[in-house]
Amino acid sequence: METTVVDVPERGRFEVRQGERVVGLASYHVENGQMTLPHTEVDPSVGGQGIGTTLVAGVLDAARERGLTVLPYCSFVRRYIQQHPELTYLVAVDDRPHFGLETADH
């Protein structure tokens, strides 16, 4: 079954779907060129399948494509960025210390 990440702006969230079934979501708000990411959740029935990782990767891809920086208040999003340091650039330099994303050159 195909897993897709879909932006649902009227609900302020990205959804991750398996087929037509919504199995997770990431809430967001965009203002002043920043995408605030306060919360993600995945249906426990699909836990351990990488659904959350797929969701966060899709959300961060969308932010990059839109030229937005991100505010990763959600701990899962923050951990994903820490595990993929090549994505740290998506967090504004001044915001990185707040999220524990200091880079080695600072």
PDB file of N, CA and C in Angstrom, residues 23-58:
ATOM      1  N   VAL A  23      -3.014   8.027   8.639  1.00  0.00           N
ATOM      2  CA  VAL A  23      -2.380   7.278   9.724  1.00  0.00           C
ATOM      3  C   VAL A  23      -1.475   8.153  10.590  1.00  0.00           C
ATOM      4  N   GLY A  24      -1.392   9.445  10.236  1.00  0.00           N
ATOM      5  CA  GLY A  24      -0.586  10.354  11.032  1.00  0.00           C
ATOM      6  C   GLY A  24      -0.748  11.771  10.535  1.00  0.00           C
ATOM      7  N   LEU A  25      -0.280  12.715  11.373  1.00  0.00           N
ATOM      8  CA  LEU A  25      -0.386  14.113  10.986  1.00  0.00           C
ATOM      9  C   LEU A  25       0.709  14.927  11.659  1.00  0.00           C
ATOM     10  N   ALA A  26       0.995  16.054  11.036  1.00  0.00           N
ATOM     11  CA  ALA A  26       1.913  17.047  11.594  1.00  0.00           C
ATOM     12  C   ALA A  26       1.220  18.397  11.482  1.00  0.00           C
ATOM     13  N   SER A  27       0.908  18.994  12.625  1.00  0.00           N
ATOM     14  CA  SER A  27       0.273  20.307  12.590  1.00  0.00           C
ATOM     15  C   SER A  27       1.327  21.368  12.297  1.00  0.00           C
ATOM     16  N   TYR A  28       0.902  22.438  11.641  1.00  0.00           N
ATOM     17  CA  TYR A  28       1.842  23.513  11.310  1.00  0.00           C
ATOM     18  C   TYR A  28       1.112  24.834  11.180  1.00  0.00           C
ATOM     19  N   HIS A  29       1.915  25.885  11.231  1.00  0.00           N
ATOM     20  CA  HIS A  29       1.427  27.255  11.019  1.00  0.00           C
ATOM     21  C   HIS A  29       2.545  28.001  10.296  1.00  0.00           C
ATOM     22  N   VAL A  30       2.206  28.730   9.249  1.00  0.00           N
ATOM     23  CA  VAL A  30       3.204  29.500   8.515  1.00  0.00           C
ATOM     24  C   VAL A  30       2.939  30.988   8.709  1.00  0.00           C
ATOM     25  N   GLU A  31       3.997  31.699   9.090  1.00  0.00           N
ATOM     26  CA  GLU A  31       3.914  33.143   9.260  1.00  0.00           C
ATOM     27  C   GLU A  31       5.310  33.723   9.110  1.00  0.00           C
ATOM     28  N   ASN A  32       5.417  34.829   8.386  1.00  0.00           N
ATOM     29  CA  ASN A  32       6.690  35.544   8.217  1.00  0.00           C
ATOM     30  C   ASN A  32       7.826  34.645   7.739  1.00  0.00           C
ATOM     31  N   GLY A  33       7.523  33.773   6.796  1.00  0.00           N
ATOM     32  CA  GLY A  33       8.562  32.924   6.217  1.00  0.00           C
ATOM     33  C   GLY A  33       9.018  31.778   7.093  1.00  0.00           C
ATOM     34  N   GLN A  34       8.277  31.514   8.176  1.00  0.00           N
ATOM     35  CA  GLN A  34       8.629  30.415   9.073  1.00  0.00           C
ATOM     36  C   GLN A  34       7.464  29.447   9.204  1.00  0.00           C
ATOM     37  N   MET A  35       7.801  28.166   9.202  1.00  0.00           N
ATOM     38  CA  MET A  35       6.821  27.122   9.441  1.00  0.00           C
ATOM     39  C   MET A  35       7.025  26.614  10.873  1.00  0.00           C
ATOM     40  N   THR A  36       6.046  26.863  11.727  1.00  0.00           N
ATOM     41  CA  THR A  36       6.089  26.380  13.100  1.00  0.00           C
ATOM     42  C   THR A  36       5.519  24.961  13.121  1.00  0.00           C
ATOM     43  N   LEU A  37       6.256  24.045  13.730  1.00  0.00           N
ATOM     44  CA  LEU A  37       5.858  22.639  13.791  1.00  0.00           C
ATOM     45  C   LEU A  37       5.717  22.212  15.256  1.00  0.00           C
ATOM     46  N   PRO A  38       4.513  22.376  15.822  1.00  0.00           N
ATOM     47  CA  PRO A  38       4.345  22.085  17.239  1.00  0.00           C
ATOM     48  C   PRO A  38       4.074  20.623  17.579  1.00  0.00           C
ATOM     49  N   HIS A  39       3.553  19.828  16.631  1.00  0.00           N
ATOM     50  CA  HIS A  39       3.051  18.507  17.026  1.00  0.00           C
ATOM     51  C   HIS A  39       2.992  17.550  15.839  1.00  0.00           C
ATOM     52  N   THR A  40       3.397  16.326  16.086  1.00  0.00           N
ATOM     53  CA  THR A  40       3.160  15.236  15.131  1.00  0.00           C
ATOM     54  C   THR A  40       2.561  14.072  15.902  1.00  0.00           C
ATOM     55  N   GLU A  41       1.810  13.268  15.200  1.00  0.00           N
ATOM     56  CA  GLU A  41       1.301  12.039  15.804  1.00  0.00           C
ATOM     57  C   GLU A  41       1.093  10.996  14.717  1.00  0.00           C
ATOM     58  N   VAL A  42       1.256   9.737  15.134  1.00  0.00           N
ATOM     59  CA  VAL A  42       1.073   8.604  14.231  1.00  0.00           C
ATOM     60  C   VAL A  42       0.172   7.599  14.934  1.00  0.00           C
ATOM     61  N   ASP A  43      -0.745   7.026  14.197  1.00  0.00           N
ATOM     62  CA  ASP A  43      -1.641   6.004  14.740  1.00  0.00           C
ATOM     63  C   ASP A  43      -0.802   4.858  15.302  1.00  0.00           C
ATOM     64  N   PRO A  44      -1.013   4.494  16.568  1.00  0.00           N
ATOM     65  CA  PRO A  44      -0.212   3.420  17.174  1.00  0.00           C
ATOM     66  C   PRO A  44      -0.301   2.090  16.411  1.00  0.00           C
ATOM     67  N   SER A  45      -1.385   1.889  15.667  1.00  0.00           N
ATOM     68  CA  SER A  45      -1.541   0.624  14.932  1.00  0.00           C
ATOM     69  C   SER A  45      -0.530   0.478  13.801  1.00  0.00           C
ATOM     70  N   VAL A  46       0.122   1.582  13.407  1.00  0.00           N
ATOM     71  CA  VAL A  46       1.137   1.522  12.347  1.00  0.00           C
ATOM     72  C   VAL A  46       2.516   1.903  12.888  1.00  0.00           C
ATOM     73  N   GLY A  47       2.654   1.924  14.202  1.00  0.00           N
ATOM     74  CA  GLY A  47       3.929   2.262  14.825  1.00  0.00           C
ATOM     75  C   GLY A  47       5.036   1.313  14.392  1.00  0.00           C
ATOM     76  N   GLY A  48       6.247   1.823  14.350  1.00  0.00           N
ATOM     77  CA  GLY A  48       7.403   1.004  13.999  1.00  0.00           C
ATOM     78  C   GLY A  48       7.582   0.747  12.520  1.00  0.00           C
ATOM     79  N   GLN A  49       6.780   1.381  11.694  1.00  0.00           N
ATOM     80  CA  GLN A  49       6.861   1.173  10.238  1.00  0.00           C
ATOM     81  C   GLN A  49       7.536   2.331   9.513  1.00  0.00           C
ATOM     82  N   GLY A  50       8.055   3.292  10.271  1.00  0.00           N
ATOM     83  CA  GLY A  50       8.711   4.436   9.636  1.00  0.00           C
ATOM     84  C   GLY A  50       7.757   5.498   9.140  1.00  0.00           C
ATOM     85  N   ILE A  51       6.500   5.426   9.564  1.00  0.00           N
ATOM     86  CA  ILE A  51       5.487   6.382   9.103  1.00  0.00           C
ATOM     87  C   ILE A  51       5.828   7.801   9.579  1.00  0.00           C
ATOM     88  N   GLY A  52       6.238   7.926  10.833  1.00  0.00           N
ATOM     89  CA  GLY A  52       6.602   9.241  11.366  1.00  0.00           C
ATOM     90  C   GLY A  52       7.771   9.848  10.619  1.00  0.00           C
ATOM     91  N   THR A  53       8.748   9.024  10.304  1.00  0.00           N
ATOM     92  CA  THR A  53       9.919   9.487   9.559  1.00  0.00           C
ATOM     93  C   THR A  53       9.509   9.955   8.164  1.00  0.00           C
ATOM     94  N   THR A  54       8.645   9.195   7.512  1.00  0.00           N
ATOM     95  CA  THR A  54       8.144   9.573   6.189  1.00  0.00           C
ATOM     96  C   THR A  54       7.404  10.902   6.269  1.00  0.00           C
ATOM     97  N   LEU A  55       6.594  11.059   7.308  1.00  0.00           N
ATOM     98  CA  LEU A  55       5.829  12.289   7.503  1.00  0.00           C
ATOM     99  C   LEU A  55       6.760  13.485   7.669  1.00  0.00           C
ATOM    100  N   VAL A  56       7.713  13.385   8.577  1.00  0.00           N
ATOM    101  CA  VAL A  56       8.609  14.512   8.844  1.00  0.00           C
ATOM    102  C   VAL A  56       9.460  14.841   7.620  1.00  0.00           C
ATOM    103  N   ALA A  57       9.935  13.827   6.925  1.00  0.00           N
ATOM    104  CA  ALA A  57      10.717  14.066   5.710  1.00  0.00           C
ATOM    105  C   ALA A  57       9.883  14.845   4.688  1.00  0.00           C
ATOM    106  N   GLY A  58       8.617  14.481   4.538  1.00  0.00           N
ATOM    107  CA  GLY A  58       7.733  15.171   3.604  1.00  0.00           C
ATOM    108  C   GLY A  58       7.465  16.611   4.005  1.00  0.00           C
TER     109      GLY A  58
END
